[in-house]
XYZ file of C-alpha atoms in Angstrom:
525
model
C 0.000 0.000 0.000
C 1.485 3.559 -0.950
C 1.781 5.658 1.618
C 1.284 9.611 2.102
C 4.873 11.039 2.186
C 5.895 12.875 5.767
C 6.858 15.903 3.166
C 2.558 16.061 2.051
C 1.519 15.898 5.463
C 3.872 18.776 6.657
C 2.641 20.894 3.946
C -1.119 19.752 4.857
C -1.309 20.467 1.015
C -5.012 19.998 0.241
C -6.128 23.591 -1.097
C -9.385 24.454 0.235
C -11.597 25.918 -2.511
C -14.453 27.946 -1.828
C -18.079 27.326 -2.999
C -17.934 27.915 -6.617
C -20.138 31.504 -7.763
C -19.200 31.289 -11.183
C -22.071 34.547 -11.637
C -24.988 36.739 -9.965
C -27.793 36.064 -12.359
C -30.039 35.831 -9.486
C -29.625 35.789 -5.402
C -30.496 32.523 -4.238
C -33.007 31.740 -1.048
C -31.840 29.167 1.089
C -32.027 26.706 -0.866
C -35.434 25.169 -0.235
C -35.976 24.198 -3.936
C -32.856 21.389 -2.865
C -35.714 19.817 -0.668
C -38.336 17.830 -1.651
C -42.182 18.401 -1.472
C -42.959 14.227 -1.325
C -41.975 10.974 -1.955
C -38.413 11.552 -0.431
C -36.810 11.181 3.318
C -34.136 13.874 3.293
C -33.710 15.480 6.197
C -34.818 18.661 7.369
C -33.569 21.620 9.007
C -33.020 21.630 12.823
C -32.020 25.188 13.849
C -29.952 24.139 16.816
C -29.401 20.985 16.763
C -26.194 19.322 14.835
C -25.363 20.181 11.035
C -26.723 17.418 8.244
C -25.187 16.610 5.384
C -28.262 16.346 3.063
C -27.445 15.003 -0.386
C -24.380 12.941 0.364
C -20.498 13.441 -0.943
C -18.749 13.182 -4.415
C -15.450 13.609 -6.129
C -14.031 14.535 -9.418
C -11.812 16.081 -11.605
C -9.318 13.186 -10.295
C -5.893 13.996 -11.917
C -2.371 11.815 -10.703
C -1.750 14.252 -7.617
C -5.497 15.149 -6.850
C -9.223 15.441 -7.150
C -11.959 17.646 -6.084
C -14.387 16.447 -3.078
C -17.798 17.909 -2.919
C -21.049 17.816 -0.017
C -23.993 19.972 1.175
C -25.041 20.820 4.690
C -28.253 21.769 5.845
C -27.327 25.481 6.854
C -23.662 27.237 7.216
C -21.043 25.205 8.572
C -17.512 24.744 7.679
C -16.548 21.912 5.560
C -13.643 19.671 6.573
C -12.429 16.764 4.865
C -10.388 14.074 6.304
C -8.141 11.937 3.830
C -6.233 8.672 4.019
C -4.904 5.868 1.980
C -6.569 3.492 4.300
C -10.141 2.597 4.616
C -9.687 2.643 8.369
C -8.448 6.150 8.160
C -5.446 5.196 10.913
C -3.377 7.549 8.678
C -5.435 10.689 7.901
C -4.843 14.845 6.802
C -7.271 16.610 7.963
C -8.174 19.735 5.720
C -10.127 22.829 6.410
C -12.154 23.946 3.822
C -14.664 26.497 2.822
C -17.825 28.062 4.972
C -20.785 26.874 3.199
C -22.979 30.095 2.666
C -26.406 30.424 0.962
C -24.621 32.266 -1.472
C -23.456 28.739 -2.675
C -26.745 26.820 -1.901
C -25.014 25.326 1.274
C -22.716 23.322 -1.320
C -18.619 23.807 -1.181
C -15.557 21.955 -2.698
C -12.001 20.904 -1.534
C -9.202 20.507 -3.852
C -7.383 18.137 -2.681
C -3.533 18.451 -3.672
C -0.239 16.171 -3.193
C -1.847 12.753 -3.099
C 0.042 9.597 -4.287
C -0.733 8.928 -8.195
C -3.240 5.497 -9.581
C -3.809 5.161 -5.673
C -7.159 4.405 -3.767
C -8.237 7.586 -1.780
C -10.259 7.041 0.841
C -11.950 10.390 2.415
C -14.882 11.326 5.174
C -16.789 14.690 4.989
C -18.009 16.878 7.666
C -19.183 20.034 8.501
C -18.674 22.052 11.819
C -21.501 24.395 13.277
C -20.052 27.942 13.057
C -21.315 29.057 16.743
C -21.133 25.863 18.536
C -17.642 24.776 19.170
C -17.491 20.842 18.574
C -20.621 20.456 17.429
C -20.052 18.562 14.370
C -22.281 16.867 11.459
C -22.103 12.937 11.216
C -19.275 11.844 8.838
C -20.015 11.149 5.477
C -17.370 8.581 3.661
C -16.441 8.285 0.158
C -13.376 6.915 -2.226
C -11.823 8.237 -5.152
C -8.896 7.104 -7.512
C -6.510 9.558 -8.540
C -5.042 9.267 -11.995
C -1.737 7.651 -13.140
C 1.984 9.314 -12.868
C 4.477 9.516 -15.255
C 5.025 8.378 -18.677
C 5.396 4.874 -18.086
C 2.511 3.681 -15.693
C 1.315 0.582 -17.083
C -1.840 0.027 -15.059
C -5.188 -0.312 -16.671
C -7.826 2.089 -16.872
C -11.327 1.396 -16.923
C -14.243 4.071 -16.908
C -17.839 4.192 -17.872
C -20.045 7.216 -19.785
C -23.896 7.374 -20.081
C -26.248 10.572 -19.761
C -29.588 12.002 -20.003
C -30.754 11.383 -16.694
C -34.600 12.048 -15.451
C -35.661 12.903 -18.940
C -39.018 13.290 -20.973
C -40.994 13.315 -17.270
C -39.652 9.910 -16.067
C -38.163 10.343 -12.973
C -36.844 8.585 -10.098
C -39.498 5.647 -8.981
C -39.196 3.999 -5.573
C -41.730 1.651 -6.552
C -39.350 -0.183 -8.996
C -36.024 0.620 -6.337
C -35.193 3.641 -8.160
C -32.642 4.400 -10.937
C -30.747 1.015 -10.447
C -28.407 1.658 -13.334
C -26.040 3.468 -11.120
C -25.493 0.050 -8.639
C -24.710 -1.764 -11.973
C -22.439 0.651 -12.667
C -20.578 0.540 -9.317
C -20.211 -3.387 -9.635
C -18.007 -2.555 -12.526
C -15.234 -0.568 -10.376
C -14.740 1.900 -12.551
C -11.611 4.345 -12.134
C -13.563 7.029 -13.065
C -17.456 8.617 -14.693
C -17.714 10.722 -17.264
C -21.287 11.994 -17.494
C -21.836 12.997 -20.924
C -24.429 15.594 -20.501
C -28.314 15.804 -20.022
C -27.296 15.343 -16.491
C -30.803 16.854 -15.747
C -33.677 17.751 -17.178
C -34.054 21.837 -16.349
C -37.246 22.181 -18.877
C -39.055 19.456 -18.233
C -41.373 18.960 -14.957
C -41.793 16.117 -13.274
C -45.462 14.814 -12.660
C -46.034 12.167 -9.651
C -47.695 9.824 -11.834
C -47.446 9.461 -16.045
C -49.372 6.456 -17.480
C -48.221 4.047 -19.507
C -49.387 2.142 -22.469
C -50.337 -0.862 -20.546
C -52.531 0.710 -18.638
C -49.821 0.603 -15.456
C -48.741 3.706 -13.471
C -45.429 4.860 -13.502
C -44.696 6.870 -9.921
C -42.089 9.699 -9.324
C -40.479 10.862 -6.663
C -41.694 14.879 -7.227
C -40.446 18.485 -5.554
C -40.925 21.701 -5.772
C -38.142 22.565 -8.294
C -39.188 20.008 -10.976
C -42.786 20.861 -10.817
C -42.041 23.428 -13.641
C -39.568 24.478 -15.887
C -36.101 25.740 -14.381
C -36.081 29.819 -14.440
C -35.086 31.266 -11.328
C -31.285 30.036 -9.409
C -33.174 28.423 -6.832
C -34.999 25.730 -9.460
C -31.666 25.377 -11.788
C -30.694 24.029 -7.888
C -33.324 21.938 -7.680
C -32.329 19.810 -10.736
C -29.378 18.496 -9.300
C -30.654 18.141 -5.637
C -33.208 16.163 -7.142
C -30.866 13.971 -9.213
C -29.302 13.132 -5.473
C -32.414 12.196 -3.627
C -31.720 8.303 -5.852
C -29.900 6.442 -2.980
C -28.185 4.045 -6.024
C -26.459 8.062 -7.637
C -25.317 9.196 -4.185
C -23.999 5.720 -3.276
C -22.296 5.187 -7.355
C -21.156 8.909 -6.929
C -19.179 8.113 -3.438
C -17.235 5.562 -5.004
C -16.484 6.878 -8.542
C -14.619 10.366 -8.820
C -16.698 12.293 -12.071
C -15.854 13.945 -14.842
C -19.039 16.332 -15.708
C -20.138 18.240 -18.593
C -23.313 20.033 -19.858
C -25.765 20.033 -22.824
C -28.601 21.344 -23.756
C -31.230 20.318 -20.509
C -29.152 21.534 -18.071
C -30.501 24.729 -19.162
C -33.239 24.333 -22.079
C -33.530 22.162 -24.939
C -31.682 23.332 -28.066
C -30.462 26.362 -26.631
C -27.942 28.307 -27.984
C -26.360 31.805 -26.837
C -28.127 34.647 -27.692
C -31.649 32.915 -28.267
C -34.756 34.670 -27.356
C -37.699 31.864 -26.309
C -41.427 32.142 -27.637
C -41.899 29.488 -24.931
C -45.622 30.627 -22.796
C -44.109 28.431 -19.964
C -41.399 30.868 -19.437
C -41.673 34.508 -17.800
C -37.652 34.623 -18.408
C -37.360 34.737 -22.363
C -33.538 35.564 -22.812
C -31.661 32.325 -23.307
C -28.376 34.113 -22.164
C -29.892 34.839 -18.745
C -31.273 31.126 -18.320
C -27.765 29.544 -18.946
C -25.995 32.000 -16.503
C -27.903 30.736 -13.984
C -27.625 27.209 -15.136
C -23.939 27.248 -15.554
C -24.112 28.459 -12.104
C -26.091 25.733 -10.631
C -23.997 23.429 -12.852
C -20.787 24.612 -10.772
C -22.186 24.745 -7.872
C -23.622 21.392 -7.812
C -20.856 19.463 -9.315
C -17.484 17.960 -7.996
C -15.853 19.955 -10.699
C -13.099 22.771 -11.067
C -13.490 25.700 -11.646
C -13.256 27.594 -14.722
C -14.579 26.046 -18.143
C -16.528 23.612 -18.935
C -13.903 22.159 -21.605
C -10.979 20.801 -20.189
C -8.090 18.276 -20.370
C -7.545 15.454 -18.306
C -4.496 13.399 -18.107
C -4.116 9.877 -17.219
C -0.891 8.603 -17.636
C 0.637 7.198 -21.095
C -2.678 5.424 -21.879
C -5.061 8.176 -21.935
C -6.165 11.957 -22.395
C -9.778 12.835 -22.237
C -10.916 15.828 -23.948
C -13.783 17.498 -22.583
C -15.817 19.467 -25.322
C -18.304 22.223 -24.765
C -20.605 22.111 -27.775
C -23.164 24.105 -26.171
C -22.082 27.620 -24.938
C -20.176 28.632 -28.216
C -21.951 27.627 -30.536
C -23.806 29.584 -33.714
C -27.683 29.596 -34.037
C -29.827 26.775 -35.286
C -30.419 27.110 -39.051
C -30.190 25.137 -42.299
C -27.042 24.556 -41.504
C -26.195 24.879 -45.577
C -23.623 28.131 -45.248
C -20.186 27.630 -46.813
C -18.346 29.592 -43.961
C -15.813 27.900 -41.393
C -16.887 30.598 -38.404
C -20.016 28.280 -38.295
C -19.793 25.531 -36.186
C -20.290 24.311 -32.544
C -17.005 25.015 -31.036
C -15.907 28.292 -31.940
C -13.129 28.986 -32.685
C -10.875 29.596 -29.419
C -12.185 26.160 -28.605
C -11.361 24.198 -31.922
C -7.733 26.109 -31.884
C -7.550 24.291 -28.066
C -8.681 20.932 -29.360
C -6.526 20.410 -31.982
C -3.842 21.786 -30.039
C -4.179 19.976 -27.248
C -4.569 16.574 -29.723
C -1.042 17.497 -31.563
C 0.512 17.617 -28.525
C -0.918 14.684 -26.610
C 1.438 11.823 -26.540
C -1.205 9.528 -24.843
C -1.973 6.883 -27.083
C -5.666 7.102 -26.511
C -7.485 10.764 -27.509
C -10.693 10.652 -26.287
C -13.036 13.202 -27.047
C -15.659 13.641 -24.917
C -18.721 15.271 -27.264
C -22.158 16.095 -25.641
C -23.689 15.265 -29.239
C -22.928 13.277 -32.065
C -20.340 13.828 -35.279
C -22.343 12.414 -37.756
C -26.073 12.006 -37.007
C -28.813 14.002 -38.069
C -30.265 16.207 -35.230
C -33.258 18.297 -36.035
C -34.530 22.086 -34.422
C -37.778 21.638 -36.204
C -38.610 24.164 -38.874
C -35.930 23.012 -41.356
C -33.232 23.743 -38.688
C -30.601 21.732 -37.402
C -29.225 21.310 -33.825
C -26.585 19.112 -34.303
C -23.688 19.219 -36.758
C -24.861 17.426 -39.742
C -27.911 18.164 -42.104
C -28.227 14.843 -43.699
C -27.334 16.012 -47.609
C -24.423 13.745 -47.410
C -22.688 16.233 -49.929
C -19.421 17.642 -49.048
C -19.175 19.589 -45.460
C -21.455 22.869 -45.383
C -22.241 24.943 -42.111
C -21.153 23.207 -38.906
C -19.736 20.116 -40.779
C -16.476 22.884 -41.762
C -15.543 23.243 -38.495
C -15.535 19.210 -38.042
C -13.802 19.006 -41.401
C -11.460 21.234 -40.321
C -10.097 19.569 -36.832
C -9.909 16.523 -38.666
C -7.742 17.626 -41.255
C -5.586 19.671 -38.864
C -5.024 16.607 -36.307
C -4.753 14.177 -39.736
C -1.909 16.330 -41.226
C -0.251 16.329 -37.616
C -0.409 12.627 -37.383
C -2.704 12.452 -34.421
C -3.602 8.866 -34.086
C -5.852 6.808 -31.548
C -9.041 9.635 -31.578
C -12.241 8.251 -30.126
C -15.390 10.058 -29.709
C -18.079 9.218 -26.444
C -21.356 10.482 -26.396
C -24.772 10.529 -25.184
C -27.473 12.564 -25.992
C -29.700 10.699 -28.464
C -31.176 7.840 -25.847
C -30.534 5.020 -27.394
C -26.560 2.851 -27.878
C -24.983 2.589 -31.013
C -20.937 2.536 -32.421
C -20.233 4.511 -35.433
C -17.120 4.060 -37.573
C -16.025 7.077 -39.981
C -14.057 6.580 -42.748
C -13.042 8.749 -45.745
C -13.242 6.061 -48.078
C -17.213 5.670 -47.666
C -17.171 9.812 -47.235
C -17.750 13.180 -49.313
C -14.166 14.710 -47.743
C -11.355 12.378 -47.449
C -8.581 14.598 -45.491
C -8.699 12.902 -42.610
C -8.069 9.470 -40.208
C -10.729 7.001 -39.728
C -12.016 6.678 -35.855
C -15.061 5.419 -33.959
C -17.808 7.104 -32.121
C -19.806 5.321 -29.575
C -22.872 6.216 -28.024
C -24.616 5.533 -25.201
C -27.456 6.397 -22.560
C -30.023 7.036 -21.464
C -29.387 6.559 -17.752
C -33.208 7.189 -16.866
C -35.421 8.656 -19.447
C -37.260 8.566 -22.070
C -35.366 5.757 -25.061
C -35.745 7.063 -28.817
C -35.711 5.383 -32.205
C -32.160 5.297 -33.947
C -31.524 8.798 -35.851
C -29.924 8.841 -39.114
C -26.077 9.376 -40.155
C -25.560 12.378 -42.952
C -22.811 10.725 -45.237
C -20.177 13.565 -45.366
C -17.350 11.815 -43.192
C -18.315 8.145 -44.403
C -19.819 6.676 -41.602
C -21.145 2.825 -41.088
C -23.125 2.033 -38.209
C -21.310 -1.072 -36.838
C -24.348 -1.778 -34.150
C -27.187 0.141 -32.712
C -29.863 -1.019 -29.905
C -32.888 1.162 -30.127
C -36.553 0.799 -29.830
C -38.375 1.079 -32.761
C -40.430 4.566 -30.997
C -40.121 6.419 -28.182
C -40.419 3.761 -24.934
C -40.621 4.759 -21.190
C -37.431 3.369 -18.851
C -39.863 0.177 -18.013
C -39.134 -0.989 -21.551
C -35.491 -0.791 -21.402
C -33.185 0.516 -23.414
C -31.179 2.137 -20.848
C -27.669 1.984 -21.520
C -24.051 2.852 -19.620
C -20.923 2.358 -21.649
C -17.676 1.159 -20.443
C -14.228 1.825 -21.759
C -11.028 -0.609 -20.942
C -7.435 -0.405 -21.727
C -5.030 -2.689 -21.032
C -2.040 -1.494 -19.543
C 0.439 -3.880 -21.051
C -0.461 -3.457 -24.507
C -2.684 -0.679 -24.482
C -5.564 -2.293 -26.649
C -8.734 -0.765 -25.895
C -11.744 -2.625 -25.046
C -15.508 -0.984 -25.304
C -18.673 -2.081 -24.429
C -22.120 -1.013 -24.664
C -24.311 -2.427 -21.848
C -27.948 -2.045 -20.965
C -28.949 -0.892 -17.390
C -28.474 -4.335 -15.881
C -25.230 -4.239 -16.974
C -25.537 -7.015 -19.587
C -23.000 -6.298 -22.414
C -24.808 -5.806 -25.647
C -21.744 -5.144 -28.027
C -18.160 -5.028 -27.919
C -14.614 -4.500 -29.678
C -10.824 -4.587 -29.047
C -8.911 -1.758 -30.845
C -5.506 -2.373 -31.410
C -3.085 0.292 -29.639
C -2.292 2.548 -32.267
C 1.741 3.961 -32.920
C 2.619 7.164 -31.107
């Protein structure tokens, strides 16, 4: 067992990080949209009684010397965080973090720092009452791995990606044990999570009962918050406090640091900057304003760092993840026909970052993680397009530039071993792309695979515009749109060996049942 070196715990060097207030679209209340109405046993508030931790702990951002840990308390406190490379915690560091405010929604993150690389972290949460000496909540436990050192680790990584969760009005049903997914999940041991987006569901209320076509009754868990659409900071809140009242999340969560990024739900479907909403459900009609707040709650809410939403992660000589924002800079929805590169989903400060960041990578895995699809055909309604395609299958127009364009850039630098994960469309599928079968042929073959939803609503199979010649080498999807009771709720899981660096992917349904799966060859450096 590695130890913590005498050197970290002299320097006590886990940076505390505030709560995250990443903007003042609107002053929160206390944070009673995080509650729920009905249908759920979190705890209260007692005014003098002992802090409670009310929607359990998480990690994320896990990187070779650290990770971020997460909680909420019940009213201000100061979070402290005890860490150890034991489960017994007989050797522990003891960190002082942030006051949790209502300016935060009670939430508030540690960074932890200097921690031994590819090791099991084991770490306990608390929260002290800020006018009662010693009066402490009860300890909340969790476990994170931190990300391999150096450039010649050879230990495995395995990791999992699904999204859309609580989607189309299907929510969280203790009749049927609630969102069980997330156990099957946590059987797997995965190093890490990267949730691929459509982590909630911001415009879409939940109902306590929606019927179903065989005459049965499907039952939600319901609260204030998700009994309309998302508008003020206080309900953007309430999507991801709701999220946590599934006991098989908060328990998958403790055990599995994230990685977290955002799509379209977590504020509105189809958004994109600048959009003004002819929407009767909403008083608040400026797009811009809804995904401040959103981004806000997003940050709050989430075990991850601050700053933006795309991001890097390094682990080791096997793998770099690259987290894409495809939402925030992106042009509006149209035809999508316009021959001009400035188009695109990006933008480009982003794309110049991407392919950068892919030149330079000397992993031999690239993974990109993409909140929507390369290839397949996502429609705005109206003869609009939200995704990047348009289904002509002609050479690259509108969006499909800016994807030309980062593949020919990372092609001509001789960037080798790019994947793409996704979510997004509710159903599982692997894509291969090849410019032999395509309209533009500057650039390397590579995979996409797809998979979710965790808990929502599953879709029929969209189709693939034929610009970058893709084949669709498996796809499990109902034949119309089916409630979670059907099926069709799917996880995926990614493993590399760490002796020859092969990587393994499989598509499994929410048992946990592999559907599909293939063994790429480590390609050259």
């Amino acid at each position: 067992m590695v130890e913590f070196s005498r050197r970290a715990v002299l320097r006590s060097g886990l940076a505390a990080g505030a709560g995250l207030a990443l903007g003042s679209a609107a002053q929160p209340r206390t944070g009673s949209a995080a509650l729920p109405r009905r249908g759920s046993a979190a705890p209260g508030f007692l005014p003098d009684g002992r802090p409670l931790l009310t929607h359990g702990v998480q990690s994320g951002d896990p990187t070779a010397d650290g990770a971020v840990v997460w909680t909420r308390a019940d009213r201000p406190g100061r979070m402290v965080v005890e860490v150890s490379d034991r489960p017994d915690f007989r050797r522990v560091r003891r960190v002082r973090g942030p006051v949790l405010t209502p300016d935060t929604d009670h939430t508030g993150k540690v960074m932890l720092r200097d921690l031994p690389a590819g090791t099991d972290i084991h770490y306990r949460v608390r929260v002290e009452h800020l006018d009662v000496h010693g009066l402490v909540s009860e300890p909340a436990a969790g476990r994170l791995r931190t990300a391999p050192g150096g450039t010649r680790t050879r230990r495995g990584i395995r990791f999992l990606w699904t999204g859309d969760n609580n989607g189309q009005g299907w929510g969280i049903n203790s009749r049927v044990g609630g969102t069980r997914i997330f156990t099957a999940m946590r059987a797997l041991r995965p190093d890490f999570f990267l949730y691929s987006g459509d982590m909630v569901y911001a415009d879409v209320p939940i109902d306590e009962q929606v019927g179903l076509p065989d005459g049965t009754v499907w039952t939600n868990v319901v609260t204030e918050a998700k009994s309309k659409v998302a508008e003020t900071l206080d309900e953007y809140r309430g999507q991801y406090a709701y999220n946590l009242l599934d006991e098989h999340l908060r328990a998958f969560l403790a055990q599995v640091p994230q990685v977290n990024q955002w799509d379209d739900h977590e504020v509105r479907n189809n958004w994109y900057p600048g959009q003004v909403l002819h929407d009767d459900r909403y008083t608040v009609k400026d797009v811009d304003v809804l995904a401040a707040r959103g981004r806000r709650a997003f940050g709050e809410w989430t075990p991850s760092r601050p700053g933006q939403i795309y991001r890097r992660l390094a682990f080791g000589p096997l793998l770099d993840i690259f987290v894409v924002d495809m939402r925030g800079y992106r042009d509006p929805n149209s035809r999508n026909r316009v021959g001009d590169a400035d188009h695109g989903v990006l933008g480009a400060r982003q794309r110049a970052w991407l392919v950068d960041g892919l030149r330079r990578s000397r992993a031999i895995w690239k993974v990109i993680a993409a909140d929507q699809s390369v290839g397949l055909v996502l429609s705005a309604g109206s003869r609009r397009f939200e995704g990047v395609a348009q289904g002509d299958h002609g050479p690259p127009l509108g969006r499909e530039l800016e994807l030309a364009a980062m593949l020919r850039d990372t092609h001509r630098a001789g960037v080798t071993g790019m994947i793409f994960l996704t979510a997004d469309v509710h159903y599982t599928a692997a894509h291969h792309f090849d410019p032999a079968r395509g309209s533009v042929g500057d650039f390397t073959p590579f995979w996409e695979f797809v998979s979710g939803p965790a808990n929502a609503g599953a879709f029929r199979a969209n189709p693939l515009d034929g610009t970058f010649g893709p084949w669709v080498e498996y796809v499990h999807a109902p034949q119309e749109k089916t409630a979670p009771s059907v099926g069709y709720q799917h996880f995926g899981e990614v493993d590399i060996d760490g002796e020859s660096g092969a990587m393994t992917v499989r598509l499994r349904d929410q048992t946990g049942t592999a559907l599909w799966s293939i063994t790429l060859p480590a390609p050259p450096v």
